[in-house]
């Protein structure tokens, strides 16, 4: 199968993300990349756990003082839902339903922005309420680095999905762009999985102390 | 697209290399850049040995000496050994599995440029206020304490070049998994391909911790974070863990491909298949796995406690077992064979005693309680140079002679090659053997000088003389390269005449599409099997057809250039320079902009048509 | 290639000869001349591992040499050797034998590792064990005897034939505390206190002149190479006397000669801000920013590296940067005339507690 071919619903292959050699490579290569990303986040988690609540003196806020469950829960729900909507989008991609895919991707992006907004609000809150800044203690550096790295991934993911949507808005699906959509959604799922760990390790475990 | 084959001017050639995505050309780029950095690192080594030749010497100052040792280690590991191995992986591995290119030609180019610019950035530190001076391990308390921008160059340069290595690793992994020719099962892959595969997997899991460590240090030094500031709650031991979780696998990332190179050479020049192929593969995978379990043996004296020390000591000793398996398999590959002593075989033969020495001292330093004596002394310096020089560098020199004809179509002079070997080999043992004793006599490593009256004087002089021999060997090699390229005598497909693997089945150098028809692989040593049946070439697995090729691209260069510019912005940001932040932002914009261009501009590659291939064949026959 | 094989064999015997002969370094410095229980344990492990490893090397070299002589290709030989896949028996053999060899090595290694880390005694209440707090600074060492309530620096004084326990910590960047002849080594971290013990053997200390060399073994900056210290080992009675003499210094000793008094005045003006001359240092370790000089006149080296005489002392004070680049002392005091230097040196060399 050629990447430039035109397709209809009937001729569209079952696994368009792996139909050509290039696509197969992209699919595999991206999984490998996510393997590396996993180690990257594992290292950041280890660093965070080692430095959790490590502050110069008692005037500094600790994890149990600053975290706010309702806000984090909202953020978590937004991101989890966006993962689900990106699954819908890929479902429609596999069924050659370009418009529906774009709609669901649009919803995903909106939810992603919602998450990002809540995170910015949260960081801002910590800085002004608790003077918990990037440079105030080892704990704060580790916190902002771990959560911020994730936030940067979300930002990059949003930019990626949006640029894919704009670039392909007029031309529908083919075997050249289908794998691109697919790996972008893989990336989005990965970000979501990382967040589940952040939610557990940083927030839930932080609040129990 | 027949323009490709046209003669180009000098500018055209430069542009060709700046934009190439061909694995064979990228291999040449890696070889040249890695070779250049090897010479730089080698000169630094010579400076070290001159300074230490006599006690109380003042050839260089104490501060400069620390910069030299830091840059020697960093350059040799990241900018010489790794890229030179990548050169051979790129040149040979796709050919060995019967592929037309790697899985991601574009990323291949990107990986090279990232490595290269990272290396250039790091070395620019010499001219911009001083090189890093906290050792190649850059332990956090000293690195954060270090004045000037040296360590900043280290963290930023290594982040850039490390990214390139990571991309290269992913690329090789995917290539081996998806691009093998029909019939090339995993257990028919040549051992160099296997070791490339395992080393790439190790890169994938080992480099992210380094990236994280470097990022944390960058945040501390440039953006006011407190990861390693003990007064602010920070902890410097985190750096040691992150560094060695990367650093130890890195040793195996270097040595496994070296093992691969020697496996090919032993088998080829003994005219025998590799003895115990399956156990060699098994040992390779096992070493790769165990390589991640032993990092804390670099931290025996850090005070992790007896439980951790004992566990890591035993785990480390365990690595000796698969390594021993390999040594004996090589010996028995030659046993009963018809061993021809070519230059590559000289290196392979010399490698065995050298590496065995390095290996056994490895077991000695693994005995934790005794390592309290060896650690951070010249004993350790001797040990890892026996492993890295006696293993990796000998392999690189062997590989250079072995695959030179495949990469360039000419044969390096054998006599000069053997002279290089003798000079280098004698120099190597002269330099490093005595250092074992210096270490246990009480000489710590990384000392810029030593006082007389401690019994170190003669041995250090001997060691420095050895360095002279090694330098002479390298100079002869350079002469050899120049003479060979000037003479330019072209050779055929299989210049060693004993070639066994697929790279020897096609012309030297191969056409840009490698295999006109993908070969059908019928067993281990695919080409040898065909030769033994009296055939001159591989049996094709497909009829002649159109070949899909990737387009050249300037974008990898641009993505990297952006990061290179951004790194300067980040570096001078700490000085409150007003232009620093804009430079950082502009650099990142160039990078992300280039990525965006890559993303939105369709690139379907092109096809070489069947007819063109036929024409070329006729042309070749005429 | 013939030369190569011979050379290897010769070198092999050379190693053995070297190890067996007297070529084992200086008695006050070499890990191959152990002078205490810890160094003994470590030396025994070194020997055990060396024997095993030399055995391995010999086996490899025998096969290596046979291969070299028996299987080289003759000119014009176009024969194709038999393509052997492998040999199960051989492969099992060279897997199992190394495992056994490593077990022989692993057991004593683990035992020794735990033994050397056993510091329960120092944490016990009312323990008689001698504990020394070592604080490493950029290029000098601070030694505090918490039980005796005295502080000294650069020259560590220890009793022989008993376990001496150490608390190690660094006050700036990471260093490593190493007395090669007596036992190696433990890092002084910036983050935590590391603990271990050493024993100084009286008989072998005598052979080494009762003065062991100590080193910093972790790269710590430009003068890492010069961060030496010395260890004076003496029997328990002498040690107790030394402690008493130290404790007896309650306030700065008065200089006796005119020149020294002049020097003391200079010292009190320019130096005492950093350097203490009484051993009962009430300040916490973080406040002890420079070596304690109470018994400076009895030390073995100046700044850890220079000969102990007035001339070198003057040179050092005049320009410490030439002797220890990157040290923390340079530029912290006004420049002095030769006369002032002479007076100051006279005073400092007279700082003695044992007469």
CSV table of N, CA, C and O in Angstrom, one decimal, chain C residues 4 89 137 152 218 225 238 256 274 278 288 335:
chain,number,residue,atom,x,y,z
C,4,UNK,N,54.8,-11.2,20.5
C,4,UNK,CA,53.7,-10.8,21.3
C,4,UNK,C,53.4,-11.9,22.4
C,4,UNK,O,53.4,-11.6,23.6
C,89,UNK,N,29.6,-29.5,26.3
C,89,UNK,CA,30.4,-29.8,27.4
C,89,UNK,C,31.3,-28.7,27.8
C,89,UNK,O,31.3,-28.2,28.9
C,137,UNK,N,37.5,20.0,54.8
C,137,UNK,CA,37.3,21.3,54.2
C,137,UNK,C,38.2,21.4,52.9
C,137,UNK,O,39.1,20.6,52.7
C,152,UNK,N,41.8,19.2,66.9
C,152,UNK,CA,43.1,19.4,66.3
C,152,UNK,C,42.9,19.4,64.7
C,152,UNK,O,41.8,19.2,64.3
C,218,UNK,N,38.9,12.0,46.7
C,218,UNK,CA,37.8,12.4,45.8
C,218,UNK,C,38.1,13.8,45.2
C,218,UNK,O,38.4,14.7,46.0
C,225,UNK,N,45.0,17.3,44.8
C,225,UNK,CA,46.3,16.5,44.9
C,225,UNK,C,47.1,16.8,46.2
C,225,UNK,O,47.9,16.0,46.6
C,238,UNK,N,50.9,7.0,75.7
C,238,UNK,CA,51.4,8.2,75.0
C,238,UNK,C,50.2,9.1,74.5
C,238,UNK,O,50.2,10.3,74.7
C,256,UNK,N,56.9,33.3,74.5
C,256,UNK,CA,58.0,33.5,75.5
C,256,UNK,C,59.0,34.5,75.1
C,256,UNK,O,59.5,35.3,75.9
C,274,UNK,N,40.0,33.3,62.1
C,274,UNK,CA,39.7,32.0,61.5
C,274,UNK,C,40.4,30.9,62.3
C,274,UNK,O,39.8,29.8,62.5
C,278,UNK,N,43.3,27.3,70.8
C,278,UNK,CA,42.9,26.5,72.0
C,278,UNK,C,42.2,25.3,71.5
C,278,UNK,O,41.4,25.4,70.5
C,288,UNK,N,34.1,26.2,62.5
C,288,UNK,CA,35.6,26.0,62.5
C,288,UNK,C,36.1,26.1,61.0
C,288,UNK,O,36.2,25.1,60.3
C,335,UNK,N,48.8,41.8,53.6
C,335,UNK,CA,50.1,41.4,53.3
C,335,UNK,C,51.1,41.8,54.4
C,335,UNK,O,50.9,42.8,55.1
